[in-house]
mmCIF file with all atom_site columns, C-alpha atoms in Angstrom:
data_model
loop_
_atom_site.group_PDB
_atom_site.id
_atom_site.type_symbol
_atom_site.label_atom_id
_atom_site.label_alt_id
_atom_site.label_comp_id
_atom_site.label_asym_id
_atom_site.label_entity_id
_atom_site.label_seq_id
_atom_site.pdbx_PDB_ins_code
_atom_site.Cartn_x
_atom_site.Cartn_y
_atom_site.Cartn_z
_atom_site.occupancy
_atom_site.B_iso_or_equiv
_atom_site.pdbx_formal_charge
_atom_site.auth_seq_id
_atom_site.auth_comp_id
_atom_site.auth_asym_id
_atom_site.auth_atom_id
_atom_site.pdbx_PDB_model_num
ATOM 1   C CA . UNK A 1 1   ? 0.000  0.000  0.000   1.00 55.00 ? 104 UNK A CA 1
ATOM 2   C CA . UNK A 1 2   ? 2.688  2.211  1.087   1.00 60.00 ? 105 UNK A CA 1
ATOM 3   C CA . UNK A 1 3   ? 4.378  1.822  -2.504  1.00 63.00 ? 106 UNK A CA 1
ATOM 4   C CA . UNK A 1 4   ? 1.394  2.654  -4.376  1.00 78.00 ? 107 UNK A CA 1
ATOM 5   C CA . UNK A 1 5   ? 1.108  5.728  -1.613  1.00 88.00 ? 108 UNK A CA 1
ATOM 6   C CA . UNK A 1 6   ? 4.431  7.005  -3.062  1.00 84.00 ? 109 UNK A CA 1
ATOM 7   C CA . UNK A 1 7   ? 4.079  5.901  -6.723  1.00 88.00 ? 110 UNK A CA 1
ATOM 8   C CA . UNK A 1 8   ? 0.640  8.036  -6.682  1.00 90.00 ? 111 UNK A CA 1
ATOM 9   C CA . UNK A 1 9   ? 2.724  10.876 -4.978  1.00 92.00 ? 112 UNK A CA 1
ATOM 10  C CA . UNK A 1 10  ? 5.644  10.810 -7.569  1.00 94.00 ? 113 UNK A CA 1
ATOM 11  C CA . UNK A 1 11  ? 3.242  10.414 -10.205 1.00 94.00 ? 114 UNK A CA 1
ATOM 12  C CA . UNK A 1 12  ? 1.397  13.590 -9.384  1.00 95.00 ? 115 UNK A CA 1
ATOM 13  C CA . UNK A 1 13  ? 4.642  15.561 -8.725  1.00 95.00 ? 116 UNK A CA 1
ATOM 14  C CA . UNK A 1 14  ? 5.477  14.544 -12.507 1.00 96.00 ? 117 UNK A CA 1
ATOM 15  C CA . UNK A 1 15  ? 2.675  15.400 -13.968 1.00 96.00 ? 118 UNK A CA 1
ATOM 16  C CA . UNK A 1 16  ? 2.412  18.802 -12.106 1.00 93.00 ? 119 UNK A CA 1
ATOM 17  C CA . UNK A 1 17  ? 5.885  19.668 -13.635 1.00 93.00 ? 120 UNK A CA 1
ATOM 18  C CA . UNK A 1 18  ? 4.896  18.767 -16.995 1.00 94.00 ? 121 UNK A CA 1
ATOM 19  C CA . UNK A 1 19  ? 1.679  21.198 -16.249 1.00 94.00 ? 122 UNK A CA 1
ATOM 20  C CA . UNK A 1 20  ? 4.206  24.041 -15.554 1.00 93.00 ? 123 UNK A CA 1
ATOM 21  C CA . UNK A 1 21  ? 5.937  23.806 -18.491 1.00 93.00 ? 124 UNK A CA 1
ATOM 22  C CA . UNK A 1 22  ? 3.667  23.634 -20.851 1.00 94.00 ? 125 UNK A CA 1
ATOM 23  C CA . UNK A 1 23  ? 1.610  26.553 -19.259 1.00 94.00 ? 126 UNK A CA 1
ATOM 24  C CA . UNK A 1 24  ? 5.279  28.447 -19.520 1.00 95.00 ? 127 UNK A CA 1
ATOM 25  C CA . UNK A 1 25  ? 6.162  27.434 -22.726 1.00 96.00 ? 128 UNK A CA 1
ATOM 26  C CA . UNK A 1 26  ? 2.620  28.603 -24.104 1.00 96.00 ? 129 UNK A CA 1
ATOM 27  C CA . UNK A 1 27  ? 2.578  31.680 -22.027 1.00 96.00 ? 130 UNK A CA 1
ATOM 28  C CA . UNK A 1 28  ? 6.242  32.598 -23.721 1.00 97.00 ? 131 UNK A CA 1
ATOM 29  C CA . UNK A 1 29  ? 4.917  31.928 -27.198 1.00 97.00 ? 132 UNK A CA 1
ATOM 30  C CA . UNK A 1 30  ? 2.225  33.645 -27.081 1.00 97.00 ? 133 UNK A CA 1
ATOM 31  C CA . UNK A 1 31  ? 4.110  37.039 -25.668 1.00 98.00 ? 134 UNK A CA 1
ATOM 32  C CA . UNK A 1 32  ? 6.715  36.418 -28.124 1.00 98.00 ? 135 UNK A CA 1
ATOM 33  C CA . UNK A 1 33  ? 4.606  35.667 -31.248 1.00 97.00 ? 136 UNK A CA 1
ATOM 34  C CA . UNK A 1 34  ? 4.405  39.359 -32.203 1.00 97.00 ? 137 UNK A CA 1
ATOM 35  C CA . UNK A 1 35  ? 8.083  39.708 -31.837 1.00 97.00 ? 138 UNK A CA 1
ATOM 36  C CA . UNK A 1 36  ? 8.394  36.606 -34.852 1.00 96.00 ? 139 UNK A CA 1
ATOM 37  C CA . UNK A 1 37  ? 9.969  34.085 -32.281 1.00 97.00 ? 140 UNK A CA 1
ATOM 38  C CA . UNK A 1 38  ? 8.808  31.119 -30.174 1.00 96.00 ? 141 UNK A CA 1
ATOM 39  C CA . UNK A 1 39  ? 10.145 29.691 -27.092 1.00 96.00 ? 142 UNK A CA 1
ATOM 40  C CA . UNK A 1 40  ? 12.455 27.231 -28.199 1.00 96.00 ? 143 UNK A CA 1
ATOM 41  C CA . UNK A 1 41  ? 13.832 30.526 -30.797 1.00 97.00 ? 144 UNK A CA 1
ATOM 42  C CA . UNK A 1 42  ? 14.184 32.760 -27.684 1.00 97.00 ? 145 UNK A CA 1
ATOM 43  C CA . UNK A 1 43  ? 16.208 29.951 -25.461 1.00 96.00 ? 146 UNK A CA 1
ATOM 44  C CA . UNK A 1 44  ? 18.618 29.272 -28.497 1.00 96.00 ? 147 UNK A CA 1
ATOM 45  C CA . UNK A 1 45  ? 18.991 33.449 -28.698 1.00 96.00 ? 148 UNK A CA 1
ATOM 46  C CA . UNK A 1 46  ? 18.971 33.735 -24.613 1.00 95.00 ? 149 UNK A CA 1
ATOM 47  C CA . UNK A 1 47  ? 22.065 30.809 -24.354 1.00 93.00 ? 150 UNK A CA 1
ATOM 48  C CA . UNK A 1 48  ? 24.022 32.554 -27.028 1.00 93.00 ? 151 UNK A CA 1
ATOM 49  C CA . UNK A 1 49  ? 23.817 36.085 -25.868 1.00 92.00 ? 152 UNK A CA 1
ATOM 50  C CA . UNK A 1 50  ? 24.675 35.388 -22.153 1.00 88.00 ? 153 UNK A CA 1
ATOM 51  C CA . UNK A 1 51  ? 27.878 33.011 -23.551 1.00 79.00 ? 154 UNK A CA 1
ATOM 52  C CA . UNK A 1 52  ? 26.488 29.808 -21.221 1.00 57.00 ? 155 UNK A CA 1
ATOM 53  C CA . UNK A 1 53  ? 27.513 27.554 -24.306 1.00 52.00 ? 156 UNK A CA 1
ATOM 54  C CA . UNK A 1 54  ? 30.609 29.079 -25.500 1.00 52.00 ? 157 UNK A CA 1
ATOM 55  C CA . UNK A 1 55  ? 34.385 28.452 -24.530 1.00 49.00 ? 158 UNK A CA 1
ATOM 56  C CA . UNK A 1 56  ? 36.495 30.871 -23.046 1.00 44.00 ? 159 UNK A CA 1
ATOM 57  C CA . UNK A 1 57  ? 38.828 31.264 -26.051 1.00 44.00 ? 160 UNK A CA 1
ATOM 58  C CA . UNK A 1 58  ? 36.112 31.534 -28.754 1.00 49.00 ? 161 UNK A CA 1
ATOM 59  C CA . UNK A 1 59  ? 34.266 35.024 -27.650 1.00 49.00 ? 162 UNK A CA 1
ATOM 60  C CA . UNK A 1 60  ? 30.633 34.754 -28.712 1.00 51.00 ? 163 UNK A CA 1
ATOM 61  C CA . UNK A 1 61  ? 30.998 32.115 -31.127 1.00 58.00 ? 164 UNK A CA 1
ATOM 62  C CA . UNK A 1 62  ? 28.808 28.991 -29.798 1.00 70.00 ? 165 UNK A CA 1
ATOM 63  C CA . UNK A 1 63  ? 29.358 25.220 -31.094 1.00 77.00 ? 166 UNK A CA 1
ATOM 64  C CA . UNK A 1 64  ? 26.059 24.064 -32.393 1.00 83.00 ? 167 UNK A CA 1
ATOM 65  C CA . UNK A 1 65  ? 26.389 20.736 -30.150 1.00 80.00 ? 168 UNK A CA 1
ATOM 66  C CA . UNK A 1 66  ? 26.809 22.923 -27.045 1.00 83.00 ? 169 UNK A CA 1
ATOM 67  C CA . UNK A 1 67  ? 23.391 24.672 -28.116 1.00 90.00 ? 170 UNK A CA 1
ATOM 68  C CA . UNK A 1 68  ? 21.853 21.086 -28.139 1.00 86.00 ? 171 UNK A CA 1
ATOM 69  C CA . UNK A 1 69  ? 23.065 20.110 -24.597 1.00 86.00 ? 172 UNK A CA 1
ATOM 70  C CA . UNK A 1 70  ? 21.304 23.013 -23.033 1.00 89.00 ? 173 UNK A CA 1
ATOM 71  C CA . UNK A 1 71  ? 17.980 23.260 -25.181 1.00 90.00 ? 174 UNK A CA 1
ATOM 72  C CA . UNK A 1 72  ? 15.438 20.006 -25.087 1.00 86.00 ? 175 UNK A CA 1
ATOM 73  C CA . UNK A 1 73  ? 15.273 19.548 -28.904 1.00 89.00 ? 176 UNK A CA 1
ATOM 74  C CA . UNK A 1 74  ? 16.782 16.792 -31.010 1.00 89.00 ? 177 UNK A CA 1
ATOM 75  C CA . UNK A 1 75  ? 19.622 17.752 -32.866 1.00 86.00 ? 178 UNK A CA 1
ATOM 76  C CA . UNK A 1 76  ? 17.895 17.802 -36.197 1.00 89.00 ? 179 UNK A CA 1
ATOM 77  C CA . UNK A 1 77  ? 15.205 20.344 -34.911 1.00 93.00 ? 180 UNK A CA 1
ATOM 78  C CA . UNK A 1 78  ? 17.654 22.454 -33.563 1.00 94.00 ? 181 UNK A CA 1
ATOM 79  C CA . UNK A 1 79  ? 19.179 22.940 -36.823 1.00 92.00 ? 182 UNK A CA 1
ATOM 80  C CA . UNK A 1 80  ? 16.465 23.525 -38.461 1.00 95.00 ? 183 UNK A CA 1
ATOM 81  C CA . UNK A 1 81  ? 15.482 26.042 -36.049 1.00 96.00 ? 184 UNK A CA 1
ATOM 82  C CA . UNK A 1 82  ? 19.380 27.856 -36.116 1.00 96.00 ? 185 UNK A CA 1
ATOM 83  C CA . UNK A 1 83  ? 18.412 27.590 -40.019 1.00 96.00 ? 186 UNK A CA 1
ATOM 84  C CA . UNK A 1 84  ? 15.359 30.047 -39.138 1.00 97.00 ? 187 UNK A CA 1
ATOM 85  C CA . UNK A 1 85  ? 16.928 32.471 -37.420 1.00 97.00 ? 188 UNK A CA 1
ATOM 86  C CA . UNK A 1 86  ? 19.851 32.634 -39.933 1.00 97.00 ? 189 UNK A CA 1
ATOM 87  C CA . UNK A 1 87  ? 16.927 33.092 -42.559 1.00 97.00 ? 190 UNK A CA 1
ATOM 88  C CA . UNK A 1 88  ? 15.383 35.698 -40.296 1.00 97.00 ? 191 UNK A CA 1
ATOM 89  C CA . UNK A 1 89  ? 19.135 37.598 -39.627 1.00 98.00 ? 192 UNK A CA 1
ATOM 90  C CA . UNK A 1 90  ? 19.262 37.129 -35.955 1.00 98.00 ? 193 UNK A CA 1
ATOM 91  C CA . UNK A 1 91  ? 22.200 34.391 -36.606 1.00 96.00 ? 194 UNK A CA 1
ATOM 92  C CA . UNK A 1 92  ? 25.605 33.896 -38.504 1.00 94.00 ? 195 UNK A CA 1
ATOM 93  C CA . UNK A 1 93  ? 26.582 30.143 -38.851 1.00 90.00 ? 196 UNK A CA 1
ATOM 94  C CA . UNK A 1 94  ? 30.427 29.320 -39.671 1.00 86.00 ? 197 UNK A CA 1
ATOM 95  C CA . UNK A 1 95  ? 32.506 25.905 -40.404 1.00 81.00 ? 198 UNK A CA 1
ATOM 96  C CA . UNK A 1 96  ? 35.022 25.390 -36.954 1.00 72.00 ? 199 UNK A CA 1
ATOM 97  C CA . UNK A 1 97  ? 38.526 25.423 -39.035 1.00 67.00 ? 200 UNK A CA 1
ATOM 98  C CA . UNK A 1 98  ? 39.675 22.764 -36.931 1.00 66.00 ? 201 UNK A CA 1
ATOM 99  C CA . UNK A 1 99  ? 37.087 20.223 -36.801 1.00 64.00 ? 202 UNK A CA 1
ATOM 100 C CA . UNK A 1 100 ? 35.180 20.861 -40.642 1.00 63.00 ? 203 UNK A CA 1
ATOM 101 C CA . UNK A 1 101 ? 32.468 18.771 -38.641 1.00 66.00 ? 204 UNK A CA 1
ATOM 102 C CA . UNK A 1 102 ? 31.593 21.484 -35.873 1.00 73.00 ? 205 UNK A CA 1
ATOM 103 C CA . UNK A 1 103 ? 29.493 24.500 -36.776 1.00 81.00 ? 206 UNK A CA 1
ATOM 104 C CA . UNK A 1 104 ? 29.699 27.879 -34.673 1.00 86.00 ? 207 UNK A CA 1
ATOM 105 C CA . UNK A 1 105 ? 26.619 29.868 -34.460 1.00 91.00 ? 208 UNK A CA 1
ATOM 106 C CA . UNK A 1 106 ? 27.035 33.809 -33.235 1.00 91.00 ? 209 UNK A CA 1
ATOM 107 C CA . UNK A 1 107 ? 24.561 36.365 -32.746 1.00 94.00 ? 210 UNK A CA 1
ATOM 108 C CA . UNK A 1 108 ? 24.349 39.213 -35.108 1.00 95.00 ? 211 UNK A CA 1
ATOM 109 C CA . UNK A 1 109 ? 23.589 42.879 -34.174 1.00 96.00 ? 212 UNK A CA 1
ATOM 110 C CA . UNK A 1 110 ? 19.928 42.172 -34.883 1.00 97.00 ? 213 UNK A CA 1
ATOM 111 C CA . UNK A 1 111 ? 19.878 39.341 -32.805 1.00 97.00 ? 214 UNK A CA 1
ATOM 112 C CA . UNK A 1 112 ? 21.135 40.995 -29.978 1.00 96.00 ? 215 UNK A CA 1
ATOM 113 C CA . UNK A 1 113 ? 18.787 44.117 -30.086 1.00 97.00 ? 216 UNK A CA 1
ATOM 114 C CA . UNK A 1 114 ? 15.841 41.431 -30.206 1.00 98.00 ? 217 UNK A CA 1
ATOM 115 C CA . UNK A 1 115 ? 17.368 39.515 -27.755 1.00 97.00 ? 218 UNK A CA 1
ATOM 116 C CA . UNK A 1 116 ? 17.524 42.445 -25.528 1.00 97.00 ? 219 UNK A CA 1
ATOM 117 C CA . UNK A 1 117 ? 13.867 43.845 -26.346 1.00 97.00 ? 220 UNK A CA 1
ATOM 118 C CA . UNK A 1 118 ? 12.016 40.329 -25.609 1.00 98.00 ? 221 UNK A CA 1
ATOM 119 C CA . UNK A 1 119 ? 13.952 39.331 -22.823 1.00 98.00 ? 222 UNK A CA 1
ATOM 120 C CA . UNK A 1 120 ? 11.854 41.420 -20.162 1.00 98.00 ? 223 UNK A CA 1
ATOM 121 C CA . UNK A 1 121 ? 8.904  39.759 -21.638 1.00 98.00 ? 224 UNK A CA 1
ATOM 122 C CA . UNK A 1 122 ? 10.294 35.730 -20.847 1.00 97.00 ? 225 UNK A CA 1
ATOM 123 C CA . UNK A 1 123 ? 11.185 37.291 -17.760 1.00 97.00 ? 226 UNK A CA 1
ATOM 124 C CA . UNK A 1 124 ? 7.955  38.655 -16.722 1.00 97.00 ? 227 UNK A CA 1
ATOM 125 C CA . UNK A 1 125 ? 6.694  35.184 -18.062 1.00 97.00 ? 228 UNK A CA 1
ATOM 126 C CA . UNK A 1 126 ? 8.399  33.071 -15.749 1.00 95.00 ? 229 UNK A CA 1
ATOM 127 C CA . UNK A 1 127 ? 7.979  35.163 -13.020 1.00 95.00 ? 230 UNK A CA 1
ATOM 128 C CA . UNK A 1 128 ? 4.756  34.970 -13.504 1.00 94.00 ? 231 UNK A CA 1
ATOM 129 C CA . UNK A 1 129 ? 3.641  31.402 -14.008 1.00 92.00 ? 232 UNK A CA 1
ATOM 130 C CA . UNK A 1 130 ? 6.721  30.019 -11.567 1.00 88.00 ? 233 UNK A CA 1
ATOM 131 C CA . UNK A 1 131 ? 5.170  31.651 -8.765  1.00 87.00 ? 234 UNK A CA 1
ATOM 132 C CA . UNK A 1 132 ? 1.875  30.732 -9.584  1.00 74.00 ? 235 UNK A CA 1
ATOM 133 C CA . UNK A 1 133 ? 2.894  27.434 -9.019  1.00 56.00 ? 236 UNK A CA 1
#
């Protein structure tokens, strides 16, 4: 009985954090559909402009596969999304010298400014719905 107690419990802890996110990730596309971006656009432009997937040495420039270890997409969706915001200007993609297999993705000026005007607007978002609960 005791297991099923706790199974039930863990269960409903799941399921309530799988409630929050998708209430969060809605709530962010929706304030960021005017801007032209979703959520999953926004975290790939939020890790790149505060450097949490770039080396030391390299500046801005981000390895694609870094990207992918801190965003929950596969890694053909994510390049098909960094394809999108290339499209769209908000991204430069180059060839790693070294390794012709890596690709570095940068922000461009444009990216940055619409980084910088949407990110009050996740913010607020998070704020929001996290302490909702």
């Amino acid at each position: 009985m005791a297991a099923n107690t706790a199974g039930a419990r863990l269960e409903e802890q799941w399921r309530d954090i799988l409630s929050v996110h998708a209430r969060t990730m809605c709530e962010i596309d929706r304030v960021l559909h005017p801007h032209g971006l979703g959520a999953s656009d926004f975290e790939v432009l939020d890790i790149l402009a505060s450097g949490m997937a770039a080396a030391a040495d390299t500046g801005d420039l981000c390895r694609v596969q870094n990207i992918a270890e801190k965003v929950h997409l596969s890694q053909s969706a994510l390049s098909r999304l960094i394809g999108r915001l290339e499209k769209d200007g908000l991204v430069e993609r180059s060839v790693c010298a070294e390794d012709r297999r890596g690709v570095w993705v940068t922000l461009t000026a444009k990216g940055r400014d619409l980084h910088a005007e949407v990110l009050p607007l996740q913010r607020e978002v998070l704020a929001r719905v996290l302490q909702q609960g």
